[in-house]
Amino acid sequence: MRLHIRDVSKTYPNGVQGLKDVTLTIPAGMYGLLGPNGAGTSTLMRILATLQEPDEGSLTLGENGTYFTNLDWLPAIGYQPNRALRNAGDRREHGLAPRSAIPSLYDLEARQDATGAGRITFEAVVGTEQGQIAVAPGALRRTWAEGRRRYFHCVADAPIGNEYALFSARYAVREGQWNDVAIRIFHHPGHVENLDRMLRSVQASLSYYTAQFGPYPFRHLRIVEYPGHGRGMHADAMQITHQEGFSLLNPDIDRDLDLPFYVVAHEVAHQAESRPAPESTPGIC
């Protein structure tokens, strides 16, 4: 079981910095201490045990699954605000002026910023190891094997926003249908408790949102699980993604609402909502 640590930082309320920009992958069977005399180890172990959250970065413990987003790794045209230094301490260290997370509503220049508001035509060939399934936006046109690698050719049937993720894992797949929309849930084989609720939610949501807001613009909708203990979900065009924590929600707990059904319905709504105003200012959803 591998441990992936990416850009993790943690500063305590008293100003003591426990970790700063820690990035490493520890393979199965490899154990050790971080830094001289184990400096940073106690902070890292608290985060691994979910006793506290890091200020920045992510930790993934597991061997079944890989994912990345185009915003993190792929080239892009023009200035990308999401790739600028955001931490106040890091900006001071590099002589940069302070920067608020969201521009003021009265910042006229920010109102004209349409970064990320455009749509793209998407097509990709994703290679992975044998025994895994790669998932990308769009319809799977074909798949083939070469040597020890397996390849998946995906093409979106309509323009999508320029924010998407690519996944690969030893997935099990639950399939469903709503009218001409193919629904696929890519999940870890042992995480099956909430699959029926999730599928019913997608079907009910597409029916309701189509009647209220207009037709769903794609012929596919996927829910994709990836490693991590987070319990939330995220929606991009044709894809709703979540970490393992969501799969482990206990459906038998007595709640006032069916939480898995509700959260999936919320994420499907992002597929139906109209395009928001492009500028990133207070009040923009």
PDB file of C-alpha atoms in Angstrom:
ATOM      1  CA  MET A   1       0.000   0.000   0.000  1.00  0.00           C
ATOM      2  CA  ARG A   2       1.535   3.305  -1.121  1.00  0.00           C
ATOM      3  CA  LEU A   3       1.346   6.639   0.668  1.00  0.00           C
ATOM      4  CA  HIS A   4       1.163   9.720  -1.564  1.00  0.00           C
ATOM      5  CA  ILE A   5       1.831  13.111   0.086  1.00  0.00           C
ATOM      6  CA  ARG A   6       1.473  16.197  -2.063  1.00  0.00           C
ATOM      7  CA  ASP A   7       2.354  19.818  -1.166  1.00  0.00           C
ATOM      8  CA  VAL A   8       1.261  19.407   2.468  1.00  0.00           C
ATOM      9  CA  SER A   9       1.755  22.341   4.842  1.00  0.00           C
ATOM     10  CA  LYS A  10       0.619  22.880   8.411  1.00  0.00           C
ATOM     11  CA  THR A  11       1.096  25.928  10.648  1.00  0.00           C
ATOM     12  CA  TYR A  12      -0.299  25.900  14.195  1.00  0.00           C
ATOM     13  CA  PRO A  13      -2.193  28.829  15.761  1.00  0.00           C
ATOM     14  CA  ASN A  14       0.905  29.752  17.819  1.00  0.00           C
ATOM     15  CA  GLY A  15       2.868  30.276  14.593  1.00  0.00           C
ATOM     16  CA  VAL A  16       4.911  27.051  14.737  1.00  0.00           C
ATOM     17  CA  GLN A  17       5.223  25.531  11.280  1.00  0.00           C
ATOM     18  CA  GLY A  18       4.977  21.744  11.498  1.00  0.00           C
ATOM     19  CA  LEU A  19       5.193  21.028   7.767  1.00  0.00           C
ATOM     20  CA  LYS A  20       5.904  23.068   4.644  1.00  0.00           C
ATOM     21  CA  ASP A  21       5.348  21.894   1.070  1.00  0.00           C
ATOM     22  CA  VAL A  22       6.031  18.211   1.818  1.00  0.00           C
ATOM     23  CA  THR A  23       5.720  16.039  -1.313  1.00  0.00           C
ATOM     24  CA  LEU A  24       6.756  12.381  -1.431  1.00  0.00           C
ATOM     25  CA  THR A  25       5.564   8.901  -2.255  1.00  0.00           C
ATOM     26  CA  ILE A  26       6.347   6.092   0.188  1.00  0.00           C
ATOM     27  CA  PRO A  27       6.072   2.659  -1.455  1.00  0.00           C
ATOM     28  CA  ALA A  28       4.655  -0.393   0.271  1.00  0.00           C
ATOM     29  CA  GLY A  29       6.952  -1.651   3.032  1.00  0.00           C
ATOM     30  CA  MET A  30       9.027   1.535   3.249  1.00  0.00           C
ATOM     31  CA  TYR A  31       8.969   3.359   6.582  1.00  0.00           C
ATOM     32  CA  GLY A  32      11.072   6.189   7.964  1.00  0.00           C
ATOM     33  CA  LEU A  33      11.161   9.572   9.655  1.00  0.00           C
ATOM     34  CA  LEU A  34      10.943  12.952   7.979  1.00  0.00           C
ATOM     35  CA  GLY A  35      13.750  15.414   8.472  1.00  0.00           C
ATOM     36  CA  PRO A  36      16.604  15.388  10.996  1.00  0.00           C
ATOM     37  CA  ASN A  37      15.713  13.619  14.245  1.00  0.00           C
ATOM     38  CA  GLY A  38      12.222  12.956  12.898  1.00  0.00           C
ATOM     39  CA  ALA A  39      11.282  16.650  12.675  1.00  0.00           C
ATOM     40  CA  GLY A  40       7.731  16.955  11.337  1.00  0.00           C
ATOM     41  CA  THR A  41       6.869  13.328  12.048  1.00  0.00           C
ATOM     42  CA  SER A  42       4.343  14.024  14.815  1.00  0.00           C
ATOM     43  CA  THR A  43       2.522  16.594  12.692  1.00  0.00           C
ATOM     44  CA  LEU A  44       2.411  14.247   9.729  1.00  0.00           C
ATOM     45  CA  MET A  45       1.160  11.324  11.805  1.00  0.00           C
ATOM     46  CA  ARG A  46      -1.660  13.427  13.287  1.00  0.00           C
ATOM     47  CA  ILE A  47      -2.740  14.339   9.760  1.00  0.00           C
ATOM     48  CA  LEU A  48      -2.502  10.738   8.557  1.00  0.00           C
ATOM     49  CA  ALA A  49      -4.690   9.661  11.472  1.00  0.00           C
ATOM     50  CA  THR A  50      -7.190  12.429  10.521  1.00  0.00           C
ATOM     51  CA  LEU A  51      -6.786  13.971  13.971  1.00  0.00           C
ATOM     52  CA  GLN A  52      -6.161  17.310  12.255  1.00  0.00           C
ATOM     53  CA  GLU A  53      -6.387  18.758   8.754  1.00  0.00           C
ATOM     54  CA  PRO A  54      -3.451  20.188   6.774  1.00  0.00           C
ATOM     55  CA  ASP A  55      -3.602  23.856   5.797  1.00  0.00           C
ATOM     56  CA  GLU A  56      -2.750  22.929   2.213  1.00  0.00           C
ATOM     57  CA  GLY A  57      -2.068  19.836   0.128  1.00  0.00           C
ATOM     58  CA  SER A  58      -3.425  16.301   0.086  1.00  0.00           C
ATOM     59  CA  LEU A  59      -2.593  12.844   1.415  1.00  0.00           C
ATOM     60  CA  THR A  60      -3.684   9.611  -0.231  1.00  0.00           C
ATOM     61  CA  LEU A  61      -3.154   6.191   1.334  1.00  0.00           C
ATOM     62  CA  GLY A  62      -3.778   3.271  -0.945  1.00  0.00           C
ATOM     63  CA  GLU A  63      -2.645   1.279  -3.922  1.00  0.00           C
ATOM     64  CA  ASN A  64      -5.752   1.098  -6.101  1.00  0.00           C
ATOM     65  CA  GLY A  65      -6.091   4.311  -7.997  1.00  0.00           C
ATOM     66  CA  THR A  66      -4.423   7.303  -9.620  1.00  0.00           C
ATOM     67  CA  TYR A  67      -5.903  10.585 -10.722  1.00  0.00           C
ATOM     68  CA  PHE A  68      -4.906  14.104 -11.698  1.00  0.00           C
ATOM     69  CA  THR A  69      -6.582  17.225 -13.047  1.00  0.00           C
ATOM     70  CA  ASN A  70      -5.592  19.244 -16.084  1.00  0.00           C
ATOM     71  CA  LEU A  71      -5.331  22.350 -13.865  1.00  0.00           C
ATOM     72  CA  ASP A  72      -2.569  20.674 -11.856  1.00  0.00           C
ATOM     73  CA  TRP A  73      -0.389  19.154 -14.552  1.00  0.00           C
ATOM     74  CA  LEU A  74      -1.228  19.955 -18.168  1.00  0.00           C
ATOM     75  CA  PRO A  75       0.014  22.989 -20.144  1.00  0.00           C
ATOM     76  CA  ALA A  76      -2.352  25.940 -20.498  1.00  0.00           C
ATOM     77  CA  ILE A  77      -2.447  29.106 -22.578  1.00  0.00           C
ATOM     78  CA  GLY A  78      -2.191  32.425 -20.762  1.00  0.00           C
ATOM     79  CA  TYR A  79      -1.806  33.370 -17.110  1.00  0.00           C
ATOM     80  CA  GLN A  80      -3.357  30.802 -14.767  1.00  0.00           C
ATOM     81  CA  PRO A  81      -4.414  32.388 -11.438  1.00  0.00           C
ATOM     82  CA  ASN A  82      -4.928  28.981  -9.820  1.00  0.00           C
ATOM     83  CA  ARG A  83      -1.197  28.259 -10.216  1.00  0.00           C
ATOM     84  CA  ALA A  84      -0.043  31.419  -8.438  1.00  0.00           C
ATOM     85  CA  LEU A  85       1.254  31.313  -4.866  1.00  0.00           C
ATOM     86  CA  ARG A  86      -1.700  31.781  -2.499  1.00  0.00           C
ATOM     87  CA  ASN A  87      -0.242  31.216   0.951  1.00  0.00           C
ATOM     88  CA  ALA A  88       0.501  34.593   2.592  1.00  0.00           C
ATOM     89  CA  GLY A  89       3.806  33.365   4.039  1.00  0.00           C
ATOM     90  CA  ASP A  90       4.999  32.024   0.693  1.00  0.00           C
ATOM     91  CA  ARG A  91       4.157  35.306  -1.033  1.00  0.00           C
ATOM     92  CA  ARG A  92       6.110  37.296   1.568  1.00  0.00           C
ATOM     93  CA  GLU A  93       9.071  34.933   1.194  1.00  0.00           C
ATOM     94  CA  HIS A  94       9.202  35.626  -2.543  1.00  0.00           C
ATOM     95  CA  GLY A  95       8.653  39.385  -2.260  1.00  0.00           C
ATOM     96  CA  LEU A  96       5.111  39.322  -3.614  1.00  0.00           C
ATOM     97  CA  ALA A  97       2.321  41.630  -2.525  1.00  0.00           C
ATOM     98  CA  PRO A  98      -0.558  40.209  -0.442  1.00  0.00           C
ATOM     99  CA  ARG A  99      -3.390  38.747  -2.478  1.00  0.00           C
ATOM    100  CA  SER A 100      -6.946  38.078  -1.378  1.00  0.00           C
ATOM    101  CA  ALA A 101      -8.493  34.734  -2.230  1.00  0.00           C
ATOM    102  CA  ILE A 102     -11.370  36.425  -4.092  1.00  0.00           C
ATOM    103  CA  PRO A 103     -11.173  39.930  -5.637  1.00  0.00           C
ATOM    104  CA  SER A 104     -13.433  42.638  -4.310  1.00  0.00           C
ATOM    105  CA  LEU A 105     -16.865  43.004  -5.854  1.00  0.00           C
ATOM    106  CA  TYR A 106     -15.815  46.568  -6.717  1.00  0.00           C
ATOM    107  CA  ASP A 107     -12.619  45.537  -8.528  1.00  0.00           C
ATOM    108  CA  LEU A 108     -13.479  46.613 -12.086  1.00  0.00           C
ATOM    109  CA  GLU A 109     -10.546  44.734 -13.606  1.00  0.00           C
ATOM    110  CA  ALA A 110     -11.574  41.491 -11.911  1.00  0.00           C
ATOM    111  CA  ARG A 111     -15.072  41.855 -13.364  1.00  0.00           C
ATOM    112  CA  GLN A 112     -13.582  41.556 -16.846  1.00  0.00           C
ATOM    113  CA  ASP A 113     -11.589  38.409 -16.073  1.00  0.00           C
ATOM    114  CA  ALA A 114     -13.101  35.539 -18.063  1.00  0.00           C
ATOM    115  CA  THR A 115     -10.337  33.039 -17.300  1.00  0.00           C
ATOM    116  CA  GLY A 116     -11.741  29.518 -17.540  1.00  0.00           C
ATOM    117  CA  ALA A 117     -15.124  30.608 -18.890  1.00  0.00           C
ATOM    118  CA  GLY A 118     -14.573  29.142 -22.364  1.00  0.00           C
ATOM    119  CA  ARG A 119     -15.462  25.679 -23.635  1.00  0.00           C
ATOM    120  CA  ILE A 120     -13.174  23.155 -25.306  1.00  0.00           C
ATOM    121  CA  THR A 121     -13.534  20.216 -27.674  1.00  0.00           C
ATOM    122  CA  PHE A 122     -12.182  17.245 -25.745  1.00  0.00           C
ATOM    123  CA  GLU A 123     -10.511  14.089 -27.045  1.00  0.00           C
ATOM    124  CA  ALA A 124      -7.904  12.004 -25.216  1.00  0.00           C
ATOM    125  CA  VAL A 125      -6.075   8.699 -25.327  1.00  0.00           C
ATOM    126  CA  VAL A 126      -5.184   7.597 -21.791  1.00  0.00           C
ATOM    127  CA  GLY A 127      -2.723   4.775 -21.157  1.00  0.00           C
ATOM    128  CA  THR A 128      -2.570   2.756 -17.946  1.00  0.00           C
ATOM    129  CA  GLU A 129      -1.349  -0.596 -16.694  1.00  0.00           C
ATOM    130  CA  GLN A 130      -3.039  -3.870 -17.521  1.00  0.00           C
ATOM    131  CA  GLY A 131      -5.917  -4.711 -15.210  1.00  0.00           C
ATOM    132  CA  GLN A 132      -6.957  -1.086 -14.696  1.00  0.00           C
ATOM    133  CA  ILE A 133      -9.686   1.042 -16.292  1.00  0.00           C
ATOM    134  CA  ALA A 134      -8.913   4.615 -17.318  1.00  0.00           C
ATOM    135  CA  VAL A 135     -11.732   7.159 -17.088  1.00  0.00           C
ATOM    136  CA  ALA A 136     -11.844  10.491 -18.931  1.00  0.00           C
ATOM    137  CA  PRO A 137     -14.663  12.811 -20.065  1.00  0.00           C
ATOM    138  CA  GLY A 138     -16.693  11.661 -23.040  1.00  0.00           C
ATOM    139  CA  ALA A 139     -17.682   8.451 -24.766  1.00  0.00           C
ATOM    140  CA  LEU A 140     -15.285   5.521 -24.860  1.00  0.00           C
ATOM    141  CA  ARG A 141     -14.623   5.042 -28.579  1.00  0.00           C
ATOM    142  CA  ARG A 142     -12.241   2.090 -28.258  1.00  0.00           C
ATOM    143  CA  THR A 143      -9.783   0.350 -25.987  1.00  0.00           C
ATOM    144  CA  TRP A 144      -6.747  -1.799 -26.821  1.00  0.00           C
ATOM    145  CA  ALA A 145      -3.612  -3.310 -25.300  1.00  0.00           C
ATOM    146  CA  GLU A 146       0.035  -2.905 -26.285  1.00  0.00           C
ATOM    147  CA  GLY A 147       2.616  -4.836 -24.305  1.00  0.00           C
ATOM    148  CA  ARG A 148       1.865  -4.314 -20.621  1.00  0.00           C
ATOM    149  CA  ARG A 149      -0.211  -1.189 -21.215  1.00  0.00           C
ATOM    150  CA  ARG A 150      -3.910  -0.700 -21.855  1.00  0.00           C
ATOM    151  CA  TYR A 151      -5.271   2.332 -23.721  1.00  0.00           C
ATOM    152  CA  PHE A 152      -8.634   4.125 -23.701  1.00  0.00           C
ATOM    153  CA  HIS A 153      -9.770   6.570 -26.403  1.00  0.00           C
ATOM    154  CA  CYS A 154     -12.423   9.010 -25.119  1.00  0.00           C
ATOM    155  CA  VAL A 155     -14.226  11.778 -27.023  1.00  0.00           C
ATOM    156  CA  ALA A 156     -16.718  14.279 -25.569  1.00  0.00           C
ATOM    157  CA  ASP A 157     -19.894  14.613 -27.650  1.00  0.00           C
ATOM    158  CA  ALA A 158     -20.275  18.344 -26.858  1.00  0.00           C
ATOM    159  CA  PRO A 159     -17.937  21.150 -25.726  1.00  0.00           C
ATOM    160  CA  ILE A 160     -16.989  21.029 -22.033  1.00  0.00           C
ATOM    161  CA  GLY A 161     -15.448  23.450 -19.543  1.00  0.00           C
ATOM    162  CA  ASN A 162     -11.654  23.482 -19.432  1.00  0.00           C
ATOM    163  CA  GLU A 163     -11.495  21.725 -16.054  1.00  0.00           C
ATOM    164  CA  TYR A 164     -11.468  17.944 -15.979  1.00  0.00           C
ATOM    165  CA  ALA A 165      -9.802  14.951 -14.329  1.00  0.00           C
ATOM    166  CA  LEU A 166      -8.321  11.675 -15.552  1.00  0.00           C
ATOM    167  CA  PHE A 167      -8.546   8.483 -13.484  1.00  0.00           C
ATOM    168  CA  SER A 168      -7.170   4.970 -13.509  1.00  0.00           C
ATOM    169  CA  ALA A 169      -7.819   2.101 -11.073  1.00  0.00           C
ATOM    170  CA  ARG A 170      -8.962  -1.493 -10.804  1.00  0.00           C
ATOM    171  CA  TYR A 171     -12.569  -0.374 -10.936  1.00  0.00           C
ATOM    172  CA  ALA A 172     -15.800  -2.272 -10.690  1.00  0.00           C
ATOM    173  CA  VAL A 173     -18.571  -0.620 -12.724  1.00  0.00           C
ATOM    174  CA  ARG A 174     -22.287  -0.281 -11.927  1.00  0.00           C
ATOM    175  CA  GLU A 175     -24.262   0.577 -15.059  1.00  0.00           C
ATOM    176  CA  GLY A 176     -27.595   2.311 -15.470  1.00  0.00           C
ATOM    177  CA  GLN A 177     -29.612   4.294 -17.995  1.00  0.00           C
ATOM    178  CA  TRP A 178     -31.878   7.333 -18.138  1.00  0.00           C
ATOM    179  CA  ASN A 179     -33.515   7.829 -21.544  1.00  0.00           C
ATOM    180  CA  ASP A 180     -30.514   8.031 -23.930  1.00  0.00           C
ATOM    181  CA  VAL A 181     -28.004   8.893 -21.175  1.00  0.00           C
ATOM    182  CA  ALA A 182     -25.639   6.094 -20.143  1.00  0.00           C
ATOM    183  CA  ILE A 183     -24.873   6.199 -16.400  1.00  0.00           C
ATOM    184  CA  ARG A 184     -21.738   4.542 -15.072  1.00  0.00           C
ATOM    185  CA  ILE A 185     -20.468   4.406 -11.479  1.00  0.00           C
ATOM    186  CA  PHE A 186     -16.757   3.525 -11.263  1.00  0.00           C
ATOM    187  CA  HIS A 187     -16.034   2.317  -7.748  1.00  0.00           C
ATOM    188  CA  HIS A 188     -13.657   0.289  -5.603  1.00  0.00           C
ATOM    189  CA  PRO A 189     -14.981  -3.306  -5.754  1.00  0.00           C
ATOM    190  CA  GLY A 190     -15.740  -3.473  -2.026  1.00  0.00           C
ATOM    191  CA  HIS A 191     -17.620  -0.161  -1.822  1.00  0.00           C
ATOM    192  CA  VAL A 192     -21.162  -1.147  -2.813  1.00  0.00           C
ATOM    193  CA  GLU A 193     -23.436  -0.002   0.039  1.00  0.00           C
ATOM    194  CA  ASN A 194     -24.616   3.250  -1.585  1.00  0.00           C
ATOM    195  CA  LEU A 195     -24.560   2.340  -5.286  1.00  0.00           C
ATOM    196  CA  ASP A 196     -28.330   1.828  -5.658  1.00  0.00           C
ATOM    197  CA  ARG A 197     -29.075   5.127  -3.918  1.00  0.00           C
ATOM    198  CA  MET A 198     -26.564   6.951  -6.127  1.00  0.00           C
ATOM    199  CA  LEU A 199     -27.979   5.478  -9.324  1.00  0.00           C
ATOM    200  CA  ARG A 200     -31.581   6.303  -8.356  1.00  0.00           C
ATOM    201  CA  SER A 201     -30.502   9.842  -7.504  1.00  0.00           C
ATOM    202  CA  VAL A 202     -28.894  10.391 -10.914  1.00  0.00           C
ATOM    203  CA  GLN A 203     -32.012   9.116 -12.697  1.00  0.00           C
ATOM    204  CA  ALA A 204     -34.425  11.155 -10.603  1.00  0.00           C
ATOM    205  CA  SER A 205     -32.257  14.270 -10.862  1.00  0.00           C
ATOM    206  CA  LEU A 206     -31.904  14.105 -14.644  1.00  0.00           C
ATOM    207  CA  SER A 207     -35.677  13.715 -14.949  1.00  0.00           C
ATOM    208  CA  TYR A 208     -36.416  16.687 -12.680  1.00  0.00           C
ATOM    209  CA  TYR A 209     -33.692  19.046 -13.944  1.00  0.00           C
ATOM    210  CA  THR A 210     -34.531  18.325 -17.584  1.00  0.00           C
ATOM    211  CA  ALA A 211     -38.149  19.292 -16.951  1.00  0.00           C
ATOM    212  CA  GLN A 212     -37.172  22.420 -15.013  1.00  0.00           C
ATOM    213  CA  PHE A 213     -34.070  23.703 -16.838  1.00  0.00           C
ATOM    214  CA  GLY A 214     -33.778  21.974 -20.202  1.00  0.00           C
ATOM    215  CA  PRO A 215     -32.172  18.876 -21.706  1.00  0.00           C
ATOM    216  CA  TYR A 216     -28.966  17.359 -20.368  1.00  0.00           C
ATOM    217  CA  PRO A 217     -26.349  18.183 -23.048  1.00  0.00           C
ATOM    218  CA  PHE A 218     -24.381  14.913 -23.004  1.00  0.00           C
ATOM    219  CA  ARG A 219     -25.067  11.224 -23.580  1.00  0.00           C
ATOM    220  CA  HIS A 220     -22.971  10.060 -20.626  1.00  0.00           C
ATOM    221  CA  LEU A 221     -22.774  10.767 -16.906  1.00  0.00           C
ATOM    222  CA  ARG A 222     -20.203   9.113 -14.674  1.00  0.00           C
ATOM    223  CA  ILE A 223     -19.549   8.966 -10.954  1.00  0.00           C
ATOM    224  CA  VAL A 224     -15.898   8.162 -10.245  1.00  0.00           C
ATOM    225  CA  GLU A 225     -14.318   7.178  -6.929  1.00  0.00           C
ATOM    226  CA  TYR A 226     -10.660   7.859  -6.168  1.00  0.00           C
ATOM    227  CA  PRO A 227      -8.419   7.294  -3.111  1.00  0.00           C
ATOM    228  CA  GLY A 228      -8.779   9.527  -0.056  1.00  0.00           C
ATOM    229  CA  HIS A 229     -10.859   9.889   3.106  1.00  0.00           C
ATOM    230  CA  GLY A 230     -12.838  12.980   2.017  1.00  0.00           C
ATOM    231  CA  ARG A 231     -16.643  12.757   2.069  1.00  0.00           C
ATOM    232  CA  GLY A 232     -17.599  15.484  -0.408  1.00  0.00           C
ATOM    233  CA  MET A 233     -18.211  15.375  -4.145  1.00  0.00           C
ATOM    234  CA  HIS A 234     -17.124  17.525  -7.080  1.00  0.00           C
ATOM    235  CA  ALA A 235     -18.808  18.004 -10.463  1.00  0.00           C
ATOM    236  CA  ASP A 236     -17.244  18.657 -13.867  1.00  0.00           C
ATOM    237  CA  ALA A 237     -18.850  18.129 -17.254  1.00  0.00           C
ATOM    238  CA  MET A 238     -20.155  14.547 -17.456  1.00  0.00           C
ATOM    239  CA  GLN A 239     -18.231  13.521 -14.322  1.00  0.00           C
ATOM    240  CA  ILE A 240     -19.014  13.570 -10.612  1.00  0.00           C
ATOM    241  CA  THR A 241     -16.048  12.565  -8.486  1.00  0.00           C
ATOM    242  CA  HIS A 242     -15.612  11.640  -4.841  1.00  0.00           C
ATOM    243  CA  GLN A 243     -13.132  10.099  -2.448  1.00  0.00           C
ATOM    244  CA  GLU A 244     -13.595   6.863  -0.522  1.00  0.00           C
ATOM    245  CA  GLY A 245     -15.047   8.602   2.530  1.00  0.00           C
ATOM    246  CA  PHE A 246     -18.288   9.203   0.633  1.00  0.00           C
ATOM    247  CA  SER A 247     -18.562   5.511  -0.256  1.00  0.00           C
ATOM    248  CA  LEU A 248     -18.247   4.602   3.417  1.00  0.00           C
ATOM    249  CA  LEU A 249     -21.226   6.693   4.574  1.00  0.00           C
ATOM    250  CA  ASN A 250     -23.456   4.313   6.514  1.00  0.00           C
ATOM    251  CA  PRO A 251     -26.854   4.177   4.768  1.00  0.00           C
ATOM    252  CA  ASP A 252     -28.482   2.613   7.845  1.00  0.00           C
ATOM    253  CA  ILE A 253     -27.902   5.604  10.145  1.00  0.00           C
ATOM    254  CA  ASP A 254     -31.212   7.264  11.009  1.00  0.00           C
ATOM    255  CA  ARG A 255     -31.107  10.707   9.349  1.00  0.00           C
ATOM    256  CA  ASP A 256     -33.747  13.210   8.343  1.00  0.00           C
ATOM    257  CA  LEU A 257     -32.715  12.737   4.697  1.00  0.00           C
ATOM    258  CA  ASP A 258     -31.063  10.149   2.482  1.00  0.00           C
ATOM    259  CA  LEU A 259     -27.603  11.730   2.466  1.00  0.00           C
ATOM    260  CA  PRO A 260     -26.017   9.813  -0.463  1.00  0.00           C
ATOM    261  CA  PHE A 261     -29.126  10.474  -2.598  1.00  0.00           C
ATOM    262  CA  TYR A 262     -29.151  14.161  -1.614  1.00  0.00           C
ATOM    263  CA  VAL A 263     -25.468  14.834  -2.294  1.00  0.00           C
ATOM    264  CA  VAL A 264     -25.549  13.157  -5.703  1.00  0.00           C
ATOM    265  CA  ALA A 265     -28.662  15.184  -6.620  1.00  0.00           C
ATOM    266  CA  HIS A 266     -26.813  18.359  -5.658  1.00  0.00           C
ATOM    267  CA  GLU A 267     -23.886  17.454  -7.913  1.00  0.00           C
ATOM    268  CA  VAL A 268     -26.104  16.524 -10.858  1.00  0.00           C
ATOM    269  CA  ALA A 269     -27.611  20.007 -10.527  1.00  0.00           C
ATOM    270  CA  HIS A 270     -24.230  21.451 -11.489  1.00  0.00           C
ATOM    271  CA  GLN A 271     -24.644  19.703 -14.837  1.00  0.00           C
ATOM    272  CA  ALA A 272     -27.939  21.516 -15.396  1.00  0.00           C
ATOM    273  CA  GLU A 273     -27.163  24.988 -14.089  1.00  0.00           C
ATOM    274  CA  SER A 274     -26.715  27.821 -16.569  1.00  0.00           C
ATOM    275  CA  ARG A 275     -23.230  29.158 -17.198  1.00  0.00           C
ATOM    276  CA  PRO A 276     -22.328  31.513 -14.337  1.00  0.00           C
ATOM    277  CA  ALA A 277     -20.823  34.934 -14.739  1.00  0.00           C
ATOM    278  CA  PRO A 278     -17.156  34.381 -15.612  1.00  0.00           C
ATOM    279  CA  GLU A 279     -15.547  36.717 -13.121  1.00  0.00           C
ATOM    280  CA  SER A 280     -14.422  35.379  -9.737  1.00  0.00           C
ATOM    281  CA  THR A 281     -15.938  37.845  -7.272  1.00  0.00           C
ATOM    282  CA  PRO A 282     -18.142  37.570  -4.160  1.00  0.00           C
ATOM    283  CA  GLY A 283     -21.628  36.364  -4.987  1.00  0.00           C
ATOM    284  CA  ILE A 284     -20.611  34.117  -7.885  1.00  0.00           C
ATOM    285  CA  CYS A 285     -21.733  30.507  -7.376  1.00  0.00           C
TER     286      CYS A 285
END
